[in-house]
PDB file of C-alpha atoms and ligand atoms in Angstrom:
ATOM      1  CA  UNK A   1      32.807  30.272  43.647  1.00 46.00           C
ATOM      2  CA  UNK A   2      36.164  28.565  45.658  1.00 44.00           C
ATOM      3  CA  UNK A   3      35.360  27.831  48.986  1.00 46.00           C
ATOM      4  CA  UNK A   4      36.503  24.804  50.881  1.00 48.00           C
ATOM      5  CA  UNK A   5      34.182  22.102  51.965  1.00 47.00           C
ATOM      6  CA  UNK A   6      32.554  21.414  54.899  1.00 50.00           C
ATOM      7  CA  UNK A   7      32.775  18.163  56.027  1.00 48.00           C
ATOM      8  CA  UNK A   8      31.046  15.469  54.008  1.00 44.00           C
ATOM      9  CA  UNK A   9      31.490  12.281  54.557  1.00 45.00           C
ATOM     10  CA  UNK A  10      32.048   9.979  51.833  1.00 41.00           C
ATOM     11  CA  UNK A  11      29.181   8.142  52.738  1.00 41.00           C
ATOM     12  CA  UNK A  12      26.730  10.793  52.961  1.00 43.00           C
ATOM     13  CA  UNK A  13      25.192  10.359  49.995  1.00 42.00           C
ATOM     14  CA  UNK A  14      23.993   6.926  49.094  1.00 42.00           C
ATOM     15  CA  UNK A  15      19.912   6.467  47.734  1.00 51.00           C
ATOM     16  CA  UNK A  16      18.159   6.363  51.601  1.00 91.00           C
ATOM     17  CA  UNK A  17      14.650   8.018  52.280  1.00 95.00           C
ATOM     18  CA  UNK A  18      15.080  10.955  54.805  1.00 96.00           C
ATOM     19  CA  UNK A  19      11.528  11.658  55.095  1.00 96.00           C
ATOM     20  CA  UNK A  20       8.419  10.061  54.479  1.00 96.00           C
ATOM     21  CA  UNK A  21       4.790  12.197  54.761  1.00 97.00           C
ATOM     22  CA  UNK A  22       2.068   9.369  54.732  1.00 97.00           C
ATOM     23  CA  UNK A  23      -1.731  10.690  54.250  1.00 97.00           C
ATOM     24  CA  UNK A  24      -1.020  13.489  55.954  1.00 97.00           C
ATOM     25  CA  UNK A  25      -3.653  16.157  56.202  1.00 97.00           C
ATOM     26  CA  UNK A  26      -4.277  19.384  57.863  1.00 96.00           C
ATOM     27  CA  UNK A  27      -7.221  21.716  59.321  1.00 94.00           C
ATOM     28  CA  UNK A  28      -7.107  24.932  60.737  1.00 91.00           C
ATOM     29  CA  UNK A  29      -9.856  26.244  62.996  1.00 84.00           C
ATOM     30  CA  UNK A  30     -11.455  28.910  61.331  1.00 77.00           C
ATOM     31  CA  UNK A  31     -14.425  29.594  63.182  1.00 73.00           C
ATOM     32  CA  UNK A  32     -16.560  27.913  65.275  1.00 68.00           C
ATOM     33  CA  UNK A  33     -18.594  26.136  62.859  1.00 70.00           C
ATOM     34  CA  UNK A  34     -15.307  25.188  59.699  1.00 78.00           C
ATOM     35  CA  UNK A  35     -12.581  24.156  59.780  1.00 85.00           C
ATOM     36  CA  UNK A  36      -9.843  25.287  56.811  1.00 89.00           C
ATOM     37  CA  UNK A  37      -8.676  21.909  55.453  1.00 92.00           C
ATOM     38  CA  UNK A  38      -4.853  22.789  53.621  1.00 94.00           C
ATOM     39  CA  UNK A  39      -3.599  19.733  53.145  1.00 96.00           C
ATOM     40  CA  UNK A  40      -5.200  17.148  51.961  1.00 95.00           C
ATOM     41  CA  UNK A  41      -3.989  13.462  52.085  1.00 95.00           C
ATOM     42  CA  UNK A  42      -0.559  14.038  50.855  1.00 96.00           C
ATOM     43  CA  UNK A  43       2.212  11.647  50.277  1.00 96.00           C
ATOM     44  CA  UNK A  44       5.748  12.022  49.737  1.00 95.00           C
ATOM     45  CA  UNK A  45       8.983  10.486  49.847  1.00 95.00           C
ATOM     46  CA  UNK A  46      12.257  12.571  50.337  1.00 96.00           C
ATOM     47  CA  UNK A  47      15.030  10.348  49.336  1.00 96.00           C
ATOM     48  CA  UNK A  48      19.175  11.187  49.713  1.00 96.00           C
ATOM     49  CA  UNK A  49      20.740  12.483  46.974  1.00 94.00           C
ATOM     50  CA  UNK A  50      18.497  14.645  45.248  1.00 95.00           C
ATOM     51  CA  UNK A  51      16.984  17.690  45.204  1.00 96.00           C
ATOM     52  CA  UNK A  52      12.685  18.439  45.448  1.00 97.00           C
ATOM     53  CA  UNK A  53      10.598  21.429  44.410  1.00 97.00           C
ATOM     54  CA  UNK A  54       7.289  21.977  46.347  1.00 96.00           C
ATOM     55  CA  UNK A  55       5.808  24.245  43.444  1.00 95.00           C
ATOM     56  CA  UNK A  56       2.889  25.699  44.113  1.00 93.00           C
ATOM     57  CA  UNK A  57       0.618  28.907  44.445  1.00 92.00           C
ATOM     58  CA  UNK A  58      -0.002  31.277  47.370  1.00 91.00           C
ATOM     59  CA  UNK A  59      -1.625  29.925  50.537  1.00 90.00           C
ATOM     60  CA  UNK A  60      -1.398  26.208  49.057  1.00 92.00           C
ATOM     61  CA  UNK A  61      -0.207  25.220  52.196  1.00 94.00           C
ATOM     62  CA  UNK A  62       3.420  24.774  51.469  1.00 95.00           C
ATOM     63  CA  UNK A  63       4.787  26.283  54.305  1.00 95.00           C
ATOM     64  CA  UNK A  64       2.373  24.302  56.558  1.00 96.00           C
ATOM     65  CA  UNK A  65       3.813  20.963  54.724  1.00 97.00           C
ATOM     66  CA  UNK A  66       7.411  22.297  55.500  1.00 97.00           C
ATOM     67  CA  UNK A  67       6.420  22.633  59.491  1.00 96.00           C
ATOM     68  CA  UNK A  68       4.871  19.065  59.426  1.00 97.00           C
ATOM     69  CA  UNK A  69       8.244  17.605  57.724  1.00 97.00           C
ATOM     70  CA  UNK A  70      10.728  19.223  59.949  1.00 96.00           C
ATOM     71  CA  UNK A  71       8.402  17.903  62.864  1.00 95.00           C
ATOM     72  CA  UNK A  72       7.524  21.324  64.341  1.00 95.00           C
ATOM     73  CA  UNK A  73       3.896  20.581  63.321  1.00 96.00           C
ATOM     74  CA  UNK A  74       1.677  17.938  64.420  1.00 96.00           C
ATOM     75  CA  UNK A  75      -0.665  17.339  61.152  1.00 96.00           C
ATOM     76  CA  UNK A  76      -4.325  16.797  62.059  1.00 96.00           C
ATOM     77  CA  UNK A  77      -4.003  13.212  60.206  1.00 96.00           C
ATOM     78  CA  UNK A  78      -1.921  11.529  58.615  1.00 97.00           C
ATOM     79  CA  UNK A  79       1.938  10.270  59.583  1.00 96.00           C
ATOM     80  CA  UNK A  80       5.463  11.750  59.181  1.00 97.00           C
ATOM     81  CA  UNK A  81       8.623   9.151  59.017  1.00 97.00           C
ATOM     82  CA  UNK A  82      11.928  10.918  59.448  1.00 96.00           C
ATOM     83  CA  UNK A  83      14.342   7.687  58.985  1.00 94.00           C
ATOM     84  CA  UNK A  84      11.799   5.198  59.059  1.00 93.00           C
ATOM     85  CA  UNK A  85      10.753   6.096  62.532  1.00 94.00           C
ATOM     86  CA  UNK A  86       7.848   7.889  63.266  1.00 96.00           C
ATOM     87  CA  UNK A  87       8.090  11.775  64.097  1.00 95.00           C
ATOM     88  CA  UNK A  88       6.809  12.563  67.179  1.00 91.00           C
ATOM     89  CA  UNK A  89       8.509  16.186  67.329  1.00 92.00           C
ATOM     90  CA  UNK A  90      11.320  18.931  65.860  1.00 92.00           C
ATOM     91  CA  UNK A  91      13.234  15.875  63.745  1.00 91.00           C
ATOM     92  CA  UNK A  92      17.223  15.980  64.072  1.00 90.00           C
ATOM     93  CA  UNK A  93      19.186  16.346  61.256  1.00 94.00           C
ATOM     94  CA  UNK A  94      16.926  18.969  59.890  1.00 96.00           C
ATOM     95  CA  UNK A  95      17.428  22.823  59.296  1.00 95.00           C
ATOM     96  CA  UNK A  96      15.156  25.321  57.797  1.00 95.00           C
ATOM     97  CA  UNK A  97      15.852  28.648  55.198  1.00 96.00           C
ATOM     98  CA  UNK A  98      13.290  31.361  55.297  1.00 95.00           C
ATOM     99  CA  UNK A  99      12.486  33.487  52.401  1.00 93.00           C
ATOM    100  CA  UNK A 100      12.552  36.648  54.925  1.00 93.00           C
ATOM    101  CA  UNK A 101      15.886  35.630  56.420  1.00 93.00           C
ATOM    102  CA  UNK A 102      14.914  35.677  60.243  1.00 93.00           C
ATOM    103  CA  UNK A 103      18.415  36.662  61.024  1.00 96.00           C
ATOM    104  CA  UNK A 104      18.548  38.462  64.568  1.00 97.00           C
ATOM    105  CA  UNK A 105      19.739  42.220  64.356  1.00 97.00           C
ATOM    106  CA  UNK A 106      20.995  42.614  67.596  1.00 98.00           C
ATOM    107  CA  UNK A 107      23.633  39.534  66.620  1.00 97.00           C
ATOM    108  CA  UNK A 108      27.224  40.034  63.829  1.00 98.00           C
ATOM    109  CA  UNK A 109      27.057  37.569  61.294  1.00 97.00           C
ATOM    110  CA  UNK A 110      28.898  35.069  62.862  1.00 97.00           C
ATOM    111  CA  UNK A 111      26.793  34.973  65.687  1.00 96.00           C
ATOM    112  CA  UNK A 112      23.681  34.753  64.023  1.00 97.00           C
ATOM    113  CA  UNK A 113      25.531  31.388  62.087  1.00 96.00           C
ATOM    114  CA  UNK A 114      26.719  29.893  65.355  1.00 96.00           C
ATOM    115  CA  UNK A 115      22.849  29.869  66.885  1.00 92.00           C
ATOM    116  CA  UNK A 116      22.321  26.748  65.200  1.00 84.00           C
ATOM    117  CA  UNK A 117      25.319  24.959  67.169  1.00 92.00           C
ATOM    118  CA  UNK A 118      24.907  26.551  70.368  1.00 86.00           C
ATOM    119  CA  UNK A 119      21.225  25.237  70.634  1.00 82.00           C
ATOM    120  CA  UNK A 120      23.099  22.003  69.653  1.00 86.00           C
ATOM    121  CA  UNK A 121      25.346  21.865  72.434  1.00 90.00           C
ATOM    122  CA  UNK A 122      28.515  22.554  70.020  1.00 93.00           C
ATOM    123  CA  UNK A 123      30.778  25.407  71.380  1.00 92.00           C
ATOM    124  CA  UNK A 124      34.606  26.310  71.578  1.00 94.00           C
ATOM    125  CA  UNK A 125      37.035  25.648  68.801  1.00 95.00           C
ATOM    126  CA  UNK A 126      34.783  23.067  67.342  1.00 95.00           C
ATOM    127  CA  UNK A 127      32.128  25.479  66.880  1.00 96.00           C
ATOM    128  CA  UNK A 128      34.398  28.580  65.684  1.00 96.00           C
ATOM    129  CA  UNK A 129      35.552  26.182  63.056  1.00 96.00           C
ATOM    130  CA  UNK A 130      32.312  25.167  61.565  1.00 97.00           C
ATOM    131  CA  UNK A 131      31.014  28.585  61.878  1.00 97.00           C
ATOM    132  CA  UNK A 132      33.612  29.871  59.512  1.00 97.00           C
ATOM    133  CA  UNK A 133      34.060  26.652  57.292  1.00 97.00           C
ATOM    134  CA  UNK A 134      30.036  27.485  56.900  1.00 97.00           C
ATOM    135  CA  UNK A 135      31.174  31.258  56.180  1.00 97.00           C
ATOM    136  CA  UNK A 136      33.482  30.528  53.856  1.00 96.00           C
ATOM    137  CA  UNK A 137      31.874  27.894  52.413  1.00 96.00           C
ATOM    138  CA  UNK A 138      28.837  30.110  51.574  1.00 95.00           C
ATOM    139  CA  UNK A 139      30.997  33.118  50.154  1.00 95.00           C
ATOM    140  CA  UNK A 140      30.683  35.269  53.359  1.00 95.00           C
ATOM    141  CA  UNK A 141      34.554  35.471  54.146  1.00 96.00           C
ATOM    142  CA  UNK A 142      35.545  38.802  55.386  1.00 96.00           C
ATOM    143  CA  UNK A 143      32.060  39.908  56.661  1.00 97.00           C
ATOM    144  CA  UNK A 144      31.855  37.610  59.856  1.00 97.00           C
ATOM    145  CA  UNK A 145      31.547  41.060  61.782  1.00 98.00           C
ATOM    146  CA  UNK A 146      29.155  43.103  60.168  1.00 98.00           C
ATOM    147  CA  UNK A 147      25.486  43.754  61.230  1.00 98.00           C
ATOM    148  CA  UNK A 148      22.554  42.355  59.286  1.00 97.00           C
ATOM    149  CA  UNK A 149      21.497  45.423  58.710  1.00 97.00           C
ATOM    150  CA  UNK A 150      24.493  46.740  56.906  1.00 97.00           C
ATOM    151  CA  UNK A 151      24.221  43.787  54.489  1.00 97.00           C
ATOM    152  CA  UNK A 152      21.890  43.280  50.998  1.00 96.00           C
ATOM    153  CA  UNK A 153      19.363  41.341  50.980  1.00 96.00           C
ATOM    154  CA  UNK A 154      21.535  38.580  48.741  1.00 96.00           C
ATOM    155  CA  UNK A 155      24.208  38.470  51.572  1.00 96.00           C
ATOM    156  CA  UNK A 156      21.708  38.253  54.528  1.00 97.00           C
ATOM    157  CA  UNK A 157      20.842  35.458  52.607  1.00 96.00           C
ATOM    158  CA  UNK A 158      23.816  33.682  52.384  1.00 97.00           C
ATOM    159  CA  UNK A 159      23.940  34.458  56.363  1.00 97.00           C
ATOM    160  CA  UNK A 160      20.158  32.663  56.776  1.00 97.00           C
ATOM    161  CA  UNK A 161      21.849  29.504  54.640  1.00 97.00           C
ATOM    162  CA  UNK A 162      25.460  29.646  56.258  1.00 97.00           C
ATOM    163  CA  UNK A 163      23.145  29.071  59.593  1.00 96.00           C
ATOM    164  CA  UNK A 164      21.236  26.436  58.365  1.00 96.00           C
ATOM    165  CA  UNK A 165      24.600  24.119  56.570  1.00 96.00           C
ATOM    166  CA  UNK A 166      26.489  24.932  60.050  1.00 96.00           C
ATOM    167  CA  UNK A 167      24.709  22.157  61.644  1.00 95.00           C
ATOM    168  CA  UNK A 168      24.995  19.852  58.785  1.00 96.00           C
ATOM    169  CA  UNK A 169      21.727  18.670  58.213  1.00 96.00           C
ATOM    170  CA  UNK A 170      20.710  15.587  56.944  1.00 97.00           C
ATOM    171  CA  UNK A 171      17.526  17.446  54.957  1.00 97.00           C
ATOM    172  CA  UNK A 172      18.102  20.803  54.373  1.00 98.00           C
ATOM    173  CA  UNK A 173      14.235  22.663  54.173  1.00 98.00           C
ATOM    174  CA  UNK A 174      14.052  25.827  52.082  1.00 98.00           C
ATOM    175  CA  UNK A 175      10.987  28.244  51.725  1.00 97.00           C
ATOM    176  CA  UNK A 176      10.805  30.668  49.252  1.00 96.00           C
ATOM    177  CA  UNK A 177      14.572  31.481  49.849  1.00 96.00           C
ATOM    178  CA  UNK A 178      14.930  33.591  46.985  1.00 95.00           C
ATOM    179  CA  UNK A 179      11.406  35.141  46.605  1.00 94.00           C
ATOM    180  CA  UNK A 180      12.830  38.290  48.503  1.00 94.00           C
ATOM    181  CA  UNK A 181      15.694  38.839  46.452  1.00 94.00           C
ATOM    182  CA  UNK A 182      15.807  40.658  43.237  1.00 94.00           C
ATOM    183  CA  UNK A 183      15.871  38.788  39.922  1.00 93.00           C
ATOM    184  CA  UNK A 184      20.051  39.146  39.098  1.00 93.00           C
ATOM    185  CA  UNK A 185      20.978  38.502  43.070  1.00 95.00           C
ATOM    186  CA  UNK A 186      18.566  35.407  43.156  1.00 94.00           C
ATOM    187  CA  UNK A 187      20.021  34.005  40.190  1.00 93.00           C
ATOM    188  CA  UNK A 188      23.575  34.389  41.719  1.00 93.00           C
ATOM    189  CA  UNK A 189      22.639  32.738  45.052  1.00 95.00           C
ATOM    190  CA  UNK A 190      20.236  29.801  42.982  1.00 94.00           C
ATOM    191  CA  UNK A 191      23.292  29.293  41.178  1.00 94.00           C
ATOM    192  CA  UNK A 192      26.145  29.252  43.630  1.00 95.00           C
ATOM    193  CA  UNK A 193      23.883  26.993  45.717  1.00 96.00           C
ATOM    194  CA  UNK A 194      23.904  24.105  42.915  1.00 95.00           C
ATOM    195  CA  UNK A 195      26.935  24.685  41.945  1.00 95.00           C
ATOM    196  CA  UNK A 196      28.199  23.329  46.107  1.00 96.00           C
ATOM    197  CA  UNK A 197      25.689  20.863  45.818  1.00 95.00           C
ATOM    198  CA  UNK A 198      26.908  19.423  42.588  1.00 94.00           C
ATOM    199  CA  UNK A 199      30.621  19.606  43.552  1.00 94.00           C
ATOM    200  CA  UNK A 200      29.464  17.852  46.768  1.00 94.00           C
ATOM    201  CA  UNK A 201      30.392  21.075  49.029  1.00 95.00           C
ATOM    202  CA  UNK A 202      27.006  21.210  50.742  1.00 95.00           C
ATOM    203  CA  UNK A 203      27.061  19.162  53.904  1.00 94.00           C
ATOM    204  CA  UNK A 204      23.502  17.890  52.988  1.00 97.00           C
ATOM    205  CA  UNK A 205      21.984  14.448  51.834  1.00 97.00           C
ATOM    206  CA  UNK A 206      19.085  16.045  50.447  1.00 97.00           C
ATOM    207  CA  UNK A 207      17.094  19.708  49.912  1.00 98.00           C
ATOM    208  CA  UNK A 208      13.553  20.367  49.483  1.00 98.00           C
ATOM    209  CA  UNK A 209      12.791  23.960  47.776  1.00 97.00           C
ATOM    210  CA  UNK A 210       9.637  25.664  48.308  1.00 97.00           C
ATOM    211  CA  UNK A 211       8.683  28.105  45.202  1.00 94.00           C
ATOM    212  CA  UNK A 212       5.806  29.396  43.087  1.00 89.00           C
ATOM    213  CA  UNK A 213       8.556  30.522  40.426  1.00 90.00           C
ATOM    214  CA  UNK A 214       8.402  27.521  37.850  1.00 89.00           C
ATOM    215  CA  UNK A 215      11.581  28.435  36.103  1.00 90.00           C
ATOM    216  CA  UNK A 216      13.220  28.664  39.564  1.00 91.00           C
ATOM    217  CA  UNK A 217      12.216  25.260  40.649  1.00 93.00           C
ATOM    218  CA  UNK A 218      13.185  23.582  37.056  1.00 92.00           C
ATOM    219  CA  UNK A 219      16.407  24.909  37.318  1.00 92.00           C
ATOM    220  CA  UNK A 220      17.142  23.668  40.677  1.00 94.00           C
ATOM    221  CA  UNK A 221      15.093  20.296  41.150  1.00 96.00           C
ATOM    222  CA  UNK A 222      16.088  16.551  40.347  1.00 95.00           C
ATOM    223  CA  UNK A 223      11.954  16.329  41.021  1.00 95.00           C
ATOM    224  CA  UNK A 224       8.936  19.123  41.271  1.00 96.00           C
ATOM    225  CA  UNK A 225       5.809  18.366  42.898  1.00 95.00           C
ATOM    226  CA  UNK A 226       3.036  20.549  41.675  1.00 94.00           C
ATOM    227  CA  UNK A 227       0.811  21.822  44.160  1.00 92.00           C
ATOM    228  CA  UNK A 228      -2.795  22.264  43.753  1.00 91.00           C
ATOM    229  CA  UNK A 229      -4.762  24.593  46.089  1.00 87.00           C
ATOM    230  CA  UNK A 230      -7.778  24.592  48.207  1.00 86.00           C
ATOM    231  CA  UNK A 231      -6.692  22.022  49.622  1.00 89.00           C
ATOM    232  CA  UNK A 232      -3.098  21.235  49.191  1.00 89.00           C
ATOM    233  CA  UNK A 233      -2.639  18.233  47.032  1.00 91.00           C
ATOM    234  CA  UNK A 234       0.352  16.889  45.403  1.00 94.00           C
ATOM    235  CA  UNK A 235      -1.652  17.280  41.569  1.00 92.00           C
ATOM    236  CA  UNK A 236       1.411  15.986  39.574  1.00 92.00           C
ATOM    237  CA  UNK A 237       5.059  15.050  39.920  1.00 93.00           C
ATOM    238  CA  UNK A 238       7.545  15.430  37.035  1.00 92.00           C
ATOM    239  CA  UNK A 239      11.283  14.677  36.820  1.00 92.00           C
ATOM    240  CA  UNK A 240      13.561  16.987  35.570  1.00 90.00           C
ATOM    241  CA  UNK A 241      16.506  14.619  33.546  1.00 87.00           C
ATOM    242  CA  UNK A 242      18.515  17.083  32.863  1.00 87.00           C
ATOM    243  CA  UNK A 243      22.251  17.262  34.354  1.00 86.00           C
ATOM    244  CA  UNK A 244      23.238  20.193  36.804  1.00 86.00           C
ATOM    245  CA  UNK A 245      24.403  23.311  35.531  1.00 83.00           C
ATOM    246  CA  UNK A 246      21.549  23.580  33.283  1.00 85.00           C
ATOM    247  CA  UNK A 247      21.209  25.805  30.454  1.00 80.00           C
ATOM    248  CA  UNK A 248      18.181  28.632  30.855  1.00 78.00           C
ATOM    249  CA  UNK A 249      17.543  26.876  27.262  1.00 77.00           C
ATOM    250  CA  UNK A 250      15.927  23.991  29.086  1.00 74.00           C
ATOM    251  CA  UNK A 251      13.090  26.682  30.190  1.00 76.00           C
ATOM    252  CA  UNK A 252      11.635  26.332  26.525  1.00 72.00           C
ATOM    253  CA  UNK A 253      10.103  23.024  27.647  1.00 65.00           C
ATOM    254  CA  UNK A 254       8.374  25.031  30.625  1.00 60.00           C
ATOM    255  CA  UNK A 255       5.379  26.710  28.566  1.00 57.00           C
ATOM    256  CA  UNK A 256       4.558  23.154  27.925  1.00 55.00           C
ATOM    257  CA  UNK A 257       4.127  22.019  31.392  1.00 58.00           C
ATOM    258  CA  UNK A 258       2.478  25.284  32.331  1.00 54.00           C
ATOM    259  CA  UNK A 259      -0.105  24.193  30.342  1.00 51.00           C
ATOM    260  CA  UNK A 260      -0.945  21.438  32.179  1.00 52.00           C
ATOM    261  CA  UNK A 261      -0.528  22.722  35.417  1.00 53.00           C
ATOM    262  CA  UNK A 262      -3.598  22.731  38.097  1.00 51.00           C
TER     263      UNK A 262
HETATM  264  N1  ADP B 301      -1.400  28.788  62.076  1.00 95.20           N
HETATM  265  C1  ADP B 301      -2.407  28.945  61.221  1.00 95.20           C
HETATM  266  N2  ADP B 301      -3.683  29.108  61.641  1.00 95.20           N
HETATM  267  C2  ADP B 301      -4.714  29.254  60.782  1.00 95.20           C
HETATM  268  N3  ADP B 301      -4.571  29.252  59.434  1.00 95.20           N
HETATM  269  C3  ADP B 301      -3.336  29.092  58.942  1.00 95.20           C
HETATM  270  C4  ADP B 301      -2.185  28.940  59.793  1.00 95.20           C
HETATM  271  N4  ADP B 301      -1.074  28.798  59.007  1.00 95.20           N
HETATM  272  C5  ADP B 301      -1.516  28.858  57.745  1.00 95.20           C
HETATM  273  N5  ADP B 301      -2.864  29.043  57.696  1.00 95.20           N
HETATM  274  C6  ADP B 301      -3.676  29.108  56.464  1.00 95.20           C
HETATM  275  O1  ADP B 301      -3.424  27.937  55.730  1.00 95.20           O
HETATM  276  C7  ADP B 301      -3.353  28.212  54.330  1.00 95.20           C
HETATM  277  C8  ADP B 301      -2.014  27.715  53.797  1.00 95.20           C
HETATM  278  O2  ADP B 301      -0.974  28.486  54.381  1.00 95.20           O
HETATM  279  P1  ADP B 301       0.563  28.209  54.071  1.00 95.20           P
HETATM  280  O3  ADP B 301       0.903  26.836  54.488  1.00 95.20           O
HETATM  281  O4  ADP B 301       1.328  29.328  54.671  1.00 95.20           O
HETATM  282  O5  ADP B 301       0.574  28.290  52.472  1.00 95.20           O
HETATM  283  P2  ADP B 301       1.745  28.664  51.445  1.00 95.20           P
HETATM  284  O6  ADP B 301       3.042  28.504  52.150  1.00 95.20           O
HETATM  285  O7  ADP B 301       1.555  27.715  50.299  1.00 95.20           O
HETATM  286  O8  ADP B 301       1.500  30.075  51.011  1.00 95.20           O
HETATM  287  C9  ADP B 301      -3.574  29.696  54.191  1.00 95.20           C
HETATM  288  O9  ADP B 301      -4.930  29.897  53.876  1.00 95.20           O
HETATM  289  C10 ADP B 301      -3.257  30.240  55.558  1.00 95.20           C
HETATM  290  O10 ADP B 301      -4.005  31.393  55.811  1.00 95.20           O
HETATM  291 MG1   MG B 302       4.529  29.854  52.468  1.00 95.20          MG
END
């Protein structure tokens, strides 16, 4: 994929933490007598520079960890850092991918790309040339015009992630962003995405993936924390040393960790 960069500074990425979850649990109400505890004391540490997995099965309470990080989520105990400083609300510097798009129908691509900016305050020629340094950037050139709906599911995509990189987030927060996609058009969009980020294209410092697909996340991830269920816990972490663009070969060393999974 050739598409020009957005810009990065030269500084962006040095080793920082973005994001810090301290102890952090989390109870629904369920009825009047229990409460539904997801999350149970988790820690975590986000750092600059790489790339997380948040691997894990159905109703785990991933997405509930995802709300808590990006501060749109008070947890019930427990403390969020975003930069060393407490989060008391939505944290700056953060933008979110969701796995069904949640692109608005009634807006053309470019519009639904610019949202991000205009909520920011950014508008003019500043913000018509990040919208379609973000377009091109995320291999979109030539459709800033069309309609959601007369796009695939791989390019509405690529419109949900143009949105997200037009702000230039610090932490770039992705859930399930490819579990709606078929297998070939996932693959393409996985592998376009790591290709930016290991040319240094994306304009992020950092990008946590949510997934249940384990060959997904070791394809991706610099680090994969394994989820266990009822409640969330962080059961193991593992590294994954193994330079970016990896070979599907590396997925032989999966059915061992499977194994040991929670
Ligand atoms: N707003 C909510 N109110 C009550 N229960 C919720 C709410 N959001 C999520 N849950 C419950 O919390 C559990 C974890 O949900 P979620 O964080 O979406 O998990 P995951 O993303 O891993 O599938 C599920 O049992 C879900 O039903
Ligand atoms: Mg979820």
């Amino acid at each position: 994929m050739t598409s020009p960069s957005l810009d990065v500074p030269s500084t962006a990425r040095h080793a920082s933490v973005l994001v810090e979850a301290r102890h952090v649990s989390q109870s629904y109400h369920k009825d009047s007598a229990v409460d539904l505890l997801v999350l149970d004391d988790v820690d975590l540490t986000l750092n600059a520079g790489e790339i997380v997995g948040l691997l894990g099965r159905s109703g785990s309470g991933k997405s509930t960890l995802l709300r808590i990080l990006a501060g749109l989520l008070a947890p019930s105990s427990g403390e969020v850092f975003w930069k060393n400083e407490p989060l008391a609300g939505p944290a700056d510097g953060v933008a979110m991918v969701f796995q069904s798009f949640a692109l608005f129908p009634w807006m053309t691509v470019e519009e639904n790309v610019a949202l991000g900016l205009e909520a920011k305050g950014i508008t003019g020629e500043e913000r018509d040339r990040l919208v379609e340094n973000a377009i091109e950037l995320i291999g979109l050139g030539g459709y800033e015009n069309a309609w959601p709906k007369e796009l695939s599911g791989g390019m509405q995509q690529r419109v949900g992630l143009a949105r997200a990189l037009v702000v230039q987030p610090d932490l770039l927060l992705m859930d399930e962003p490819f579990s709606a996609l078929d297998v070939l058009t996932a693959e393409n969009l996985r592998t376009d995405l790591v290709e930016l980020w290991s040319e240094k294209k994306l304009p992020v410092q950092a990008m946590l993936v949510v997934t249940h697909n384990i060959e997904e996340a070791v394809l991706i991830c610099d680090r994969i924390m394994i989820f266990s269920s009822n409640p969330g816990r962080i059961a193991h972490v593992l590294a994954v040393p193994f330079a970016h663009p990896r070979d599907r070969k590396i997925l032989r060393s999966v059915s061992l960790w499977t194994t040991s999974m929670p």
